[in-house]
mmCIF file of C-alpha atoms and ligand atoms in Angstrom:
data_model
loop_
_atom_site.group_PDB
_atom_site.id
_atom_site.type_symbol
_atom_site.label_atom_id
_atom_site.label_comp_id
_atom_site.label_asym_id
_atom_site.label_seq_id
_atom_site.Cartn_x
_atom_site.Cartn_y
_atom_site.Cartn_z
ATOM 1 C CA MET A 403 -19.135 1.030 -1.925
ATOM 2 C CA HIS A 404 -18.382 -1.258 -4.838
ATOM 3 C CA TYR A 405 -16.464 -4.505 -4.467
ATOM 4 C CA ARG A 406 -13.921 -6.291 -6.648
ATOM 5 C CA THR A 407 -12.561 -9.828 -6.697
ATOM 6 C CA PHE A 408 -9.203 -10.142 -4.974
ATOM 7 C CA GLY A 409 -7.403 -12.311 -7.530
ATOM 8 C CA ARG A 410 -7.468 -16.053 -7.120
ATOM 9 C CA THR A 411 -8.575 -15.858 -3.469
ATOM 10 C CA GLY A 412 -12.046 -14.951 -4.710
ATOM 11 C CA TRP A 413 -12.544 -12.489 -1.818
ATOM 12 C CA GLN A 414 -14.896 -9.607 -2.531
ATOM 13 C CA VAL A 415 -12.959 -6.577 -1.302
ATOM 14 C CA SER A 416 -14.001 -2.942 -1.205
ATOM 15 C CA GLU A 417 -12.580 -0.845 -4.062
ATOM 16 C CA ILE A 418 -11.414 1.621 -1.442
ATOM 17 C CA GLY A 419 -9.441 -0.083 1.305
ATOM 18 C CA TYR A 420 -7.695 1.532 4.248
ATOM 19 C CA GLY A 421 -3.945 2.274 4.502
ATOM 20 C CA MET A 422 -2.814 2.194 8.126
ATOM 21 C CA TRP A 423 0.771 3.417 8.046
ATOM 22 C CA GLY A 424 0.154 7.043 9.001
ATOM 23 C CA LEU A 425 -1.967 6.280 12.038
ATOM 24 C CA GLY A 426 0.712 3.915 13.315
ATOM 25 C CA GLU A 427 3.594 6.334 13.428
ATOM 26 C CA TRP A 428 3.348 9.584 11.420
ATOM 27 C CA THR A 429 3.500 12.694 13.586
ATOM 28 C CA GLY A 430 0.130 14.199 14.420
ATOM 29 C CA SER A 431 -1.634 10.839 14.818
ATOM 30 C CA ASP A 432 -4.324 10.590 17.439
ATOM 31 C CA ASP A 433 -5.589 7.072 18.228
ATOM 32 C CA ASP A 434 -9.123 8.213 19.105
ATOM 33 C CA GLU A 435 -9.415 10.141 15.854
ATOM 34 C CA SER A 436 -7.978 7.197 13.900
ATOM 35 C CA LEU A 437 -10.428 4.754 15.507
ATOM 36 C CA GLN A 438 -13.347 7.026 14.761
ATOM 37 C CA SER A 439 -12.285 7.080 11.094
ATOM 38 C CA LEU A 440 -11.768 3.327 11.029
ATOM 39 C CA HIS A 441 -15.237 2.632 12.488
ATOM 40 C CA ARG A 442 -16.799 4.995 9.969
ATOM 41 C CA ALA A 443 -14.957 3.230 7.147
ATOM 42 C CA VAL A 444 -16.428 -0.115 8.248
ATOM 43 C CA GLU A 445 -19.914 1.434 8.458
ATOM 44 C CA LEU A 446 -19.467 2.748 4.902
ATOM 45 C CA GLY A 447 -18.564 -0.709 3.575
ATOM 46 C CA CYS A 448 -14.756 -0.677 3.642
ATOM 47 C CA ASN A 449 -13.605 -4.250 4.319
ATOM 48 C CA PHE A 450 -9.874 -4.285 3.475
ATOM 49 C CA PHE A 451 -7.284 -2.925 5.902
ATOM 50 C CA ASP A 452 -3.546 -2.808 5.240
ATOM 51 C CA THR A 453 -1.150 -2.632 8.152
ATOM 52 C CA ALA A 454 2.382 -3.840 9.029
ATOM 53 C CA TRP A 455 4.358 -4.799 12.079
ATOM 54 C CA SER A 456 6.709 -1.906 11.345
ATOM 55 C CA TYR A 457 3.959 0.747 11.513
ATOM 56 C CA GLY A 458 4.831 1.768 15.049
ATOM 57 C CA SER A 459 6.317 -1.638 16.038
ATOM 58 C CA GLY A 460 2.873 -3.240 16.181
ATOM 59 C CA HIS A 461 0.885 -0.130 17.150
ATOM 60 C CA SER A 462 -1.112 0.045 13.913
ATOM 61 C CA GLU A 463 -1.820 -3.705 14.133
ATOM 62 C CA LYS A 464 -3.108 -3.319 17.691
ATOM 63 C CA ILE A 465 -5.478 -0.551 16.600
ATOM 64 C CA LEU A 466 -6.754 -2.805 13.818
ATOM 65 C CA GLY A 467 -7.268 -5.543 16.434
ATOM 66 C CA GLN A 468 -9.515 -3.159 18.394
ATOM 67 C CA LEU A 469 -11.525 -2.447 15.260
ATOM 68 C CA LEU A 470 -11.968 -6.161 14.510
ATOM 69 C CA ARG A 471 -13.216 -6.872 18.029
ATOM 70 C CA ALA A 472 -15.736 -4.034 17.748
ATOM 71 C CA HIS A 473 -17.218 -5.503 14.535
ATOM 72 C CA PRO A 474 -17.360 -9.263 15.126
ATOM 73 C CA ASP A 475 -20.324 -9.614 12.758
ATOM 74 C CA LYS A 476 -18.497 -8.146 9.727
ATOM 75 C CA LYS A 477 -15.986 -9.876 7.440
ATOM 76 C CA ILE A 478 -12.980 -7.589 7.500
ATOM 77 C CA TYR A 479 -9.949 -8.604 5.431
ATOM 78 C CA VAL A 480 -6.686 -8.089 7.289
ATOM 79 C CA ALA A 481 -3.378 -7.614 5.469
ATOM 80 C CA SER A 482 -0.129 -7.177 7.382
ATOM 81 C CA LYS A 483 3.577 -7.302 6.530
ATOM 82 C CA ILE A 484 6.725 -8.997 7.742
ATOM 83 C CA PRO A 485 9.628 -6.566 8.174
ATOM 84 C CA PRO A 486 12.969 -7.607 6.677
ATOM 85 C CA LYS A 487 15.243 -9.118 9.317
ATOM 86 C CA ASN A 488 17.884 -6.419 8.692
ATOM 87 C CA LEU A 489 15.175 -3.730 9.128
ATOM 88 C CA LYS A 490 16.364 -1.941 6.002
ATOM 89 C CA TRP A 491 13.960 -0.342 3.540
ATOM 90 C CA PRO A 492 13.890 -0.810 0.613
ATOM 91 C CA ALA A 493 15.576 -4.108 -0.231
ATOM 92 C CA ARG A 494 18.716 -3.759 -2.308
ATOM 93 C CA PRO A 495 20.239 -6.329 -4.660
ATOM 94 C CA GLU A 496 23.229 -6.740 -2.331
ATOM 95 C CA TYR A 497 21.066 -7.821 0.636
ATOM 96 C CA ARG A 498 21.193 -11.562 1.070
ATOM 97 C CA PHE A 499 18.039 -13.611 1.449
ATOM 98 C CA GLU A 500 19.330 -14.927 4.833
ATOM 99 C CA ASP A 501 19.567 -11.364 6.145
ATOM 100 C CA SER A 502 16.077 -10.505 4.959
ATOM 101 C CA TYR A 503 13.500 -13.309 5.199
ATOM 102 C CA PRO A 504 14.929 -16.544 6.649
ATOM 103 C CA PRO A 505 12.082 -18.992 7.462
ATOM 104 C CA ASP A 506 12.349 -18.669 11.255
ATOM 105 C CA HIS A 507 12.056 -14.878 10.914
ATOM 106 C CA ILE A 508 8.989 -15.228 8.652
ATOM 107 C CA ARG A 509 7.289 -17.463 11.205
ATOM 108 C CA GLU A 510 8.279 -15.294 14.171
ATOM 109 C CA TYR A 511 6.824 -12.120 12.665
ATOM 110 C CA VAL A 512 3.607 -13.753 11.486
ATOM 111 C CA GLU A 513 3.104 -14.923 15.061
ATOM 112 C CA ARG A 514 3.931 -11.452 16.430
ATOM 113 C CA SER A 515 1.474 -9.799 14.045
ATOM 114 C CA LEU A 516 -1.278 -12.285 14.901
ATOM 115 C CA LYS A 517 -0.759 -11.521 18.579
ATOM 116 C CA ASN A 518 -0.966 -7.757 17.965
ATOM 117 C CA LEU A 519 -4.119 -8.243 15.916
ATOM 118 C CA GLY A 520 -5.662 -10.655 18.419
ATOM 119 C CA LEU A 521 -6.225 -13.218 15.655
ATOM 120 C CA GLU A 522 -5.399 -16.886 15.155
ATOM 121 C CA ARG A 523 -5.275 -16.494 11.390
ATOM 122 C CA MET A 524 -4.833 -13.478 9.126
ATOM 123 C CA ASP A 525 -6.028 -13.158 5.564
ATOM 124 C CA LEU A 526 -2.889 -11.839 3.899
ATOM 125 C CA ILE A 527 0.741 -11.597 4.941
ATOM 126 C CA GLN A 528 3.128 -9.650 2.711
ATOM 127 C CA PHE A 529 6.886 -9.303 2.546
ATOM 128 C CA HIS A 530 7.436 -5.631 3.334
ATOM 129 C CA THR A 531 10.388 -5.373 0.926
ATOM 130 C CA TRP A 532 11.525 -7.518 -1.955
ATOM 131 C CA ASP A 533 14.429 -8.133 -4.263
ATOM 132 C CA ASP A 534 13.661 -10.511 -7.081
ATOM 133 C CA SER A 535 17.075 -12.173 -6.851
ATOM 134 C CA TRP A 536 15.412 -14.133 -3.983
ATOM 135 C CA ALA A 537 12.660 -15.507 -6.233
ATOM 136 C CA GLY A 538 14.276 -18.904 -6.840
ATOM 137 C CA GLU A 539 15.066 -19.423 -3.137
ATOM 138 C CA GLU A 540 12.631 -22.155 -2.112
ATOM 139 C CA ARG A 541 12.763 -21.509 1.615
ATOM 140 C CA TRP A 542 10.350 -18.558 1.548
ATOM 141 C CA GLN A 543 7.952 -20.525 -0.611
ATOM 142 C CA ARG A 544 8.030 -23.464 1.803
ATOM 143 C CA ALA A 545 7.645 -21.161 4.809
ATOM 144 C CA LEU A 546 4.501 -19.624 3.285
ATOM 145 C CA ASP A 547 3.130 -23.071 2.407
ATOM 146 C CA ASP A 548 3.641 -24.223 5.999
ATOM 147 C CA LEU A 549 1.901 -21.124 7.359
ATOM 148 C CA LYS A 550 -1.054 -21.784 5.065
ATOM 149 C CA ARG A 551 -1.208 -25.472 5.982
ATOM 150 C CA ASN A 552 -1.001 -24.643 9.691
ATOM 151 C CA GLY A 553 -3.860 -22.156 9.317
ATOM 152 C CA LEU A 554 -1.929 -19.005 10.314
ATOM 153 C CA ILE A 555 -2.449 -17.241 6.979
ATOM 154 C CA VAL A 556 -4.832 -17.620 4.074
ATOM 155 C CA ALA A 557 -2.861 -15.845 1.350
ATOM 156 C CA ALA A 558 0.599 -14.358 0.783
ATOM 157 C CA GLY A 559 1.850 -11.289 -1.033
ATOM 158 C CA ILE A 560 4.765 -9.028 -1.827
ATOM 159 C CA SER A 561 4.864 -5.294 -1.253
ATOM 160 C CA ILE A 562 7.066 -4.034 -4.064
ATOM 161 C CA ASN A 563 9.720 -1.372 -3.500
ATOM 162 C CA ARG A 564 8.970 2.205 -4.525
ATOM 163 C CA TRP A 565 9.373 2.870 -8.272
ATOM 164 C CA GLU A 566 10.493 -0.709 -9.064
ATOM 165 C CA PRO A 567 7.223 -2.306 -10.175
ATOM 166 C CA ALA A 568 8.950 -5.097 -12.126
ATOM 167 C CA ASN A 569 11.079 -6.159 -9.156
ATOM 168 C CA ALA A 570 8.864 -9.097 -8.121
ATOM 169 C CA ILE A 571 7.897 -10.620 -11.437
ATOM 170 C CA GLN A 572 10.078 -13.725 -11.072
ATOM 171 C CA ALA A 573 8.563 -14.345 -7.646
ATOM 172 C CA LEU A 574 5.053 -14.089 -9.109
ATOM 173 C CA ARG A 575 5.982 -16.746 -11.663
ATOM 174 C CA THR A 576 6.720 -19.257 -8.865
ATOM 175 C CA GLY A 577 2.999 -19.482 -8.096
ATOM 176 C CA ALA A 578 3.606 -18.827 -4.381
ATOM 177 C CA VAL A 579 2.274 -15.248 -4.423
ATOM 178 C CA ASP A 580 -1.442 -14.416 -4.297
ATOM 179 C CA ALA A 581 -1.222 -10.587 -4.185
ATOM 180 C CA VAL A 582 1.115 -7.689 -4.918
ATOM 181 C CA GLN A 583 1.088 -4.247 -3.386
ATOM 182 C CA VAL A 584 2.495 -1.541 -5.637
ATOM 183 C CA ILE A 585 2.584 2.229 -5.972
ATOM 184 C CA TYR A 586 0.073 3.169 -8.669
ATOM 185 C CA ASN A 587 -1.357 6.655 -9.186
ATOM 186 C CA ILE A 588 -1.663 9.446 -11.789
ATOM 187 C CA PHE A 589 2.135 9.850 -11.802
ATOM 188 C CA ASP A 590 3.246 6.251 -11.261
ATOM 189 C CA GLN A 591 1.578 4.491 -14.173
ATOM 190 C CA ASN A 592 4.501 2.148 -14.849
ATOM 191 C CA PRO A 593 2.987 -0.951 -13.139
ATOM 192 C CA GLU A 594 0.819 -1.079 -16.278
ATOM 193 C CA ASP A 595 3.864 -1.926 -18.432
ATOM 194 C CA GLU A 596 4.874 -5.355 -17.135
ATOM 195 C CA LEU A 597 3.392 -6.010 -13.717
ATOM 196 C CA PHE A 598 -0.339 -5.734 -14.360
ATOM 197 C CA PRO A 599 -0.329 -8.003 -17.450
ATOM 198 C CA ILE A 600 1.342 -10.752 -15.409
ATOM 199 C CA CYS A 601 -1.086 -10.284 -12.521
ATOM 200 C CA ARG A 602 -3.928 -10.619 -15.034
ATOM 201 C CA GLU A 603 -2.389 -13.752 -16.543
ATOM 202 C CA LEU A 604 -1.792 -15.420 -13.153
ATOM 203 C CA ASP A 605 -4.902 -14.045 -11.412
ATOM 204 C CA ILE A 606 -2.847 -12.238 -8.754
ATOM 205 C CA ALA A 607 -4.590 -9.504 -6.760
ATOM 206 C CA VAL A 608 -3.296 -5.928 -7.029
ATOM 207 C CA ILE A 609 -3.307 -3.545 -4.073
ATOM 208 C CA ALA A 610 -2.710 0.016 -5.323
ATOM 209 C CA ARG A 611 -0.890 1.907 -2.607
ATOM 210 C CA VAL A 612 0.199 5.548 -2.157
ATOM 211 C CA PRO A 613 -2.642 6.871 -4.362
ATOM 212 C CA PHE A 614 -1.789 10.453 -3.357
ATOM 213 C CA ASP A 615 1.971 10.131 -3.897
ATOM 214 C CA GLU A 616 2.464 10.548 -0.114
ATOM 215 C CA GLY A 617 0.535 13.840 -0.199
ATOM 216 C CA THR A 618 1.492 15.428 -3.537
ATOM 217 C CA LEU A 619 -1.814 14.381 -5.115
ATOM 218 C CA THR A 620 -3.883 15.863 -2.301
ATOM 219 C CA GLY A 621 -2.822 19.251 -3.726
ATOM 220 C CA ALA A 622 -1.890 20.436 -0.239
ATOM 221 C CA LEU A 623 1.908 20.637 -0.627
ATOM 222 C CA THR A 624 3.665 23.942 -1.191
ATOM 223 C CA PHE A 625 7.301 24.848 -1.870
ATOM 224 C CA ASP A 626 7.580 25.572 1.881
ATOM 225 C CA SER A 627 5.953 22.397 3.249
ATOM 226 C CA LYS A 628 7.686 21.036 6.360
ATOM 227 C CA TRP A 629 6.701 18.404 8.887
ATOM 228 C CA PRO A 630 7.428 18.179 12.602
ATOM 229 C CA GLU A 631 10.836 16.860 13.553
ATOM 230 C CA GLY A 632 10.995 13.073 13.309
ATOM 231 C CA ASP A 633 8.357 12.829 10.578
ATOM 232 C CA TRP A 634 9.702 10.652 7.752
ATOM 233 C CA ARG A 635 8.296 13.020 5.130
ATOM 234 C CA ASN A 636 11.063 15.563 5.880
ATOM 235 C CA GLY A 637 13.500 12.970 4.548
ATOM 236 C CA TYR A 638 11.361 12.092 1.536
ATOM 237 C CA PHE A 639 10.252 15.543 0.412
ATOM 238 C CA VAL A 640 13.835 16.823 0.284
ATOM 239 C CA PRO A 641 14.043 20.183 -1.565
ATOM 240 C CA GLU A 642 14.663 18.532 -4.933
ATOM 241 C CA ASN A 643 11.638 16.240 -4.566
ATOM 242 C CA LEU A 644 9.340 18.808 -2.952
ATOM 243 C CA LYS A 645 9.907 21.290 -5.768
ATOM 244 C CA SER A 646 9.203 18.872 -8.594
ATOM 245 C CA SER A 647 6.287 17.290 -6.684
ATOM 246 C CA VAL A 648 4.561 20.649 -6.234
ATOM 247 C CA GLU A 649 5.188 21.518 -9.894
ATOM 248 C CA HIS A 650 3.714 18.209 -11.047
ATOM 249 C CA ALA A 651 0.632 18.660 -8.833
ATOM 250 C CA GLU A 652 0.106 22.242 -10.044
ATOM 251 C CA ALA A 653 0.214 21.048 -13.659
ATOM 252 C CA LEU A 654 -2.865 18.919 -12.939
ATOM 253 C CA ARG A 655 -5.020 21.720 -11.521
ATOM 254 C CA PRO A 656 -6.431 22.969 -14.840
ATOM 255 C CA LEU A 657 -7.728 19.455 -15.513
ATOM 256 C CA ILE A 658 -9.780 19.121 -12.314
ATOM 257 C CA PRO A 659 -13.488 19.379 -13.206
ATOM 258 C CA PRO A 660 -15.523 21.981 -11.287
ATOM 259 C CA GLY A 661 -16.718 20.626 -7.948
ATOM 260 C CA MET A 662 -14.066 17.905 -7.816
ATOM 261 C CA THR A 663 -11.046 17.852 -5.516
ATOM 262 C CA MET A 664 -7.573 16.654 -6.416
ATOM 263 C CA PRO A 665 -7.780 13.632 -4.049
ATOM 264 C CA GLU A 666 -11.057 12.616 -5.689
ATOM 265 C CA LEU A 667 -9.451 12.978 -9.125
ATOM 266 C CA ALA A 668 -6.534 10.825 -7.972
ATOM 267 C CA LEU A 669 -8.710 7.989 -6.657
ATOM 268 C CA ARG A 670 -11.131 7.991 -9.584
ATOM 269 C CA PHE A 671 -8.181 7.811 -12.001
ATOM 270 C CA ILE A 672 -7.068 4.564 -10.330
ATOM 271 C CA LEU A 673 -10.619 3.195 -10.215
ATOM 272 C CA ALA A 674 -10.637 3.222 -14.020
ATOM 273 C CA ASN A 675 -8.076 0.408 -14.059
ATOM 274 C CA LEU A 676 -9.776 -2.946 -13.548
ATOM 275 C CA ASP A 677 -6.456 -4.700 -12.885
ATOM 276 C CA VAL A 678 -6.560 -3.024 -9.473
ATOM 277 C CA SER A 679 -8.405 -5.031 -6.804
ATOM 278 C CA THR A 680 -8.361 -2.366 -4.088
ATOM 279 C CA ILE A 681 -6.841 1.088 -3.462
ATOM 280 C CA ILE A 682 -5.484 1.815 0.019
ATOM 281 C CA PRO A 683 -5.326 5.563 0.698
ATOM 282 C CA GLY A 684 -3.608 6.393 3.957
ATOM 283 C CA MET A 685 -6.089 8.227 6.158
ATOM 284 C CA ARG A 686 -6.543 9.262 9.743
ATOM 285 C CA LYS A 687 -9.157 11.991 9.614
ATOM 286 C CA LEU A 688 -12.890 11.305 9.424
ATOM 287 C CA LYS A 689 -13.393 13.856 6.672
ATOM 288 C CA ASN A 690 -10.707 12.282 4.497
ATOM 289 C CA THR A 691 -12.109 8.809 5.097
ATOM 290 C CA GLU A 692 -15.634 9.816 4.091
ATOM 291 C CA MET A 693 -14.391 11.698 1.008
ATOM 292 C CA ASN A 694 -12.205 8.842 -0.151
ATOM 293 C CA ILE A 695 -14.881 6.199 0.266
ATOM 294 C CA ALA A 696 -17.338 8.369 -1.685
ATOM 295 C CA ALA A 697 -15.031 8.064 -4.701
ATOM 296 C CA SER A 698 -16.160 4.454 -5.183
ATOM 297 C CA GLU A 699 -19.790 5.511 -5.625
ATOM 298 C CA ALA A 700 -18.765 8.345 -7.987
ATOM 299 C CA GLY A 701 -16.856 5.785 -10.077
ATOM 300 C CA ALA A 702 -14.074 6.006 -12.634
ATOM 301 C CA LEU A 703 -13.397 9.317 -14.397
ATOM 302 C CA GLU A 704 -14.639 9.917 -17.936
ATOM 303 C CA PRO A 705 -12.362 8.321 -20.604
ATOM 304 C CA ASP A 706 -11.481 11.742 -22.098
ATOM 305 C CA LEU A 707 -10.170 12.994 -18.788
ATOM 306 C CA ILE A 708 -8.285 9.750 -18.151
ATOM 307 C CA LYS A 709 -6.607 10.227 -21.520
ATOM 308 C CA LYS A 710 -5.427 13.712 -20.543
ATOM 309 C CA LEU A 711 -4.234 12.548 -17.121
ATOM 310 C CA ARG A 712 -2.253 9.719 -18.680
ATOM 311 C CA GLN A 713 0.039 12.389 -20.141
ATOM 312 C CA HIS A 714 1.056 13.281 -16.576
ATOM 313 C CA ARG A 715 2.874 9.988 -16.128
ATOM 314 C CA TRP A 716 6.069 10.676 -14.205
ATOM 315 C CA ASP A 717 8.679 7.903 -14.276
ATOM 316 C CA ARG A 718 11.142 8.110 -11.423
ATOM 317 C CA GLN A 719 14.176 6.104 -10.394
ATOM 318 C CA PRO A 720 14.943 5.066 -6.795
ATOM 319 C CA THR A 721 17.393 7.485 -5.179
ATOM 320 C CA SER A 722 19.101 7.973 -1.848
ATOM 321 C CA TRP A 723 16.015 9.752 -0.433
ATOM 322 C CA SER A 724 13.200 7.767 -2.043
ATOM 323 C CA GLN A 725 13.080 5.074 0.753
HETATM 324 N N1 NAP B 835 6.394 -0.416 1.552
HETATM 325 C C1 NAP B 835 5.105 -0.531 1.757
HETATM 326 O O1 NAP B 835 4.598 -1.623 1.841
HETATM 327 C C2 NAP B 835 4.254 0.699 1.897
HETATM 328 C C3 NAP B 835 4.828 1.975 1.748
HETATM 329 C C4 NAP B 835 3.993 3.087 1.801
HETATM 330 C C5 NAP B 835 2.632 2.906 2.016
HETATM 331 N N2 NAP B 835 2.084 1.658 2.195
HETATM 332 C C6 NAP B 835 0.637 1.445 2.447
HETATM 333 O O2 NAP B 835 -0.103 2.279 1.570
HETATM 334 C C7 NAP B 835 -0.943 3.169 2.333
HETATM 335 C C8 NAP B 835 -1.128 4.480 1.582
HETATM 336 O O3 NAP B 835 0.088 5.174 1.435
HETATM 337 P P1 NAP B 835 0.482 6.452 2.298
HETATM 338 O O4 NAP B 835 -0.413 6.541 3.458
HETATM 339 O O5 NAP B 835 1.937 6.356 2.532
HETATM 340 O O6 NAP B 835 0.271 7.675 1.269
HETATM 341 P P2 NAP B 835 -0.981 8.295 0.492
HETATM 342 O O7 NAP B 835 -2.153 7.407 0.650
HETATM 343 O O8 NAP B 835 -0.500 8.588 -0.888
HETATM 344 O O9 NAP B 835 -1.194 9.692 1.233
HETATM 345 C C9 NAP B 835 -1.572 9.776 2.564
HETATM 346 C C10 NAP B 835 -1.767 11.243 2.915
HETATM 347 O O10 NAP B 835 -2.908 11.754 2.245
HETATM 348 C C11 NAP B 835 -3.746 12.433 3.177
HETATM 349 N N3 NAP B 835 -5.129 12.273 2.732
HETATM 350 C C12 NAP B 835 -5.842 11.134 2.647
HETATM 351 N N4 NAP B 835 -7.066 11.369 2.138
HETATM 352 C C13 NAP B 835 -7.134 12.695 1.899
HETATM 353 C C14 NAP B 835 -8.154 13.538 1.383
HETATM 354 N N5 NAP B 835 -9.334 13.060 0.986
HETATM 355 N N6 NAP B 835 -7.884 14.870 1.302
HETATM 356 C C15 NAP B 835 -6.700 15.374 1.672
HETATM 357 N N7 NAP B 835 -5.696 14.623 2.180
HETATM 358 C C16 NAP B 835 -5.914 13.289 2.281
HETATM 359 C C17 NAP B 835 -3.497 11.749 4.491
HETATM 360 O O11 NAP B 835 -3.862 12.641 5.547
HETATM 361 P P3 NAP B 835 -4.280 12.102 7.027
HETATM 362 O O12 NAP B 835 -3.363 10.953 7.329
HETATM 363 O O13 NAP B 835 -4.041 13.262 7.884
HETATM 364 O O14 NAP B 835 -5.722 11.672 6.951
HETATM 365 C C18 NAP B 835 -2.001 11.480 4.402
HETATM 366 O O15 NAP B 835 -1.284 12.647 4.751
HETATM 367 C C19 NAP B 835 -0.209 3.272 3.677
HETATM 368 O O16 NAP B 835 -1.031 3.783 4.707
HETATM 369 C C20 NAP B 835 0.220 1.842 3.870
HETATM 370 O O17 NAP B 835 -0.855 1.048 4.312
HETATM 371 C C21 NAP B 835 2.898 0.556 2.120
#
């Protein structure tokens, strides 16, 4: 595993981190299987884990707490998220700051997450949604400052809404944000336009999330893919999205070098961008975890292949189903 500096915090984080949404609440999760994968990730050098209170109302955080207690000798960076008070994803311009992140709500959920994790202090807390109209509101900045001064958090971040990578830039300019989490993958290259240059300028860490486009870039989706009832992906991969997602994934196949898989291609594309501090694939299965971590050792793809993949940029706009 190779490590990168996590912005101005100076932390050395693994290039491949661990996304913990799926194991918290997607259908088909099995806690024993998830824990086995998590332990293996730690053994293989993964030291950055991304969770949230909302991933199973604390379930994913509690699993991470178990992992931390089993590896007291290792430095494991813990990132969690505060849900918006109105519990609505994503944030919309009409949502008021008071209904989303009032200071007492920020404090309450940091304390809840710490309890679930079994920690007195966590490394990174992130707002789980954001609308940049809140940037100038000083109350969130003061709340984060207080949490840092009181030793409950070390750093603070924003998890940016799907397909709106510029919708946090004013907040970054306030100086109160140490890290951003953003969708960045072969299709979603648009964080490179405005967001990454500002992160570089202000030394803000970048967490690249959804490296497989929620499954499209694993190459496993078909025009008939369906998930068990209650799985959020039925609402995301609506027919219109499923069809174009499969078509976009199929268009990549001829570019995959012999012996490489599409997930490996997807991760090694992201590794080529040094603005990214860590990539957090969502994983539950041991095999996936081992394969994804191996991508760090294999390293970034060859520049010629990156050039060809860049032509597969797919700019999308938030819609009623994009969540
Ligand atoms: N608003 C937000 O803040 C937000 C939103 C979305 C995601 N996130 C964070 O980002 C993380 C990653 O996003 P995601 O989990 O939604 O999507 P993702 O990483 O794009 O895709 C996850 C899917 O890929 C599968 N997979 C993983 N490795 C694979 C491999 N090597 N081969 C084949 N399939 C593989 C997983 O299967 P298994 O699960 O069965 O292993 C899972 O179905 C989340 O876990 C979460 O921590 C944050």
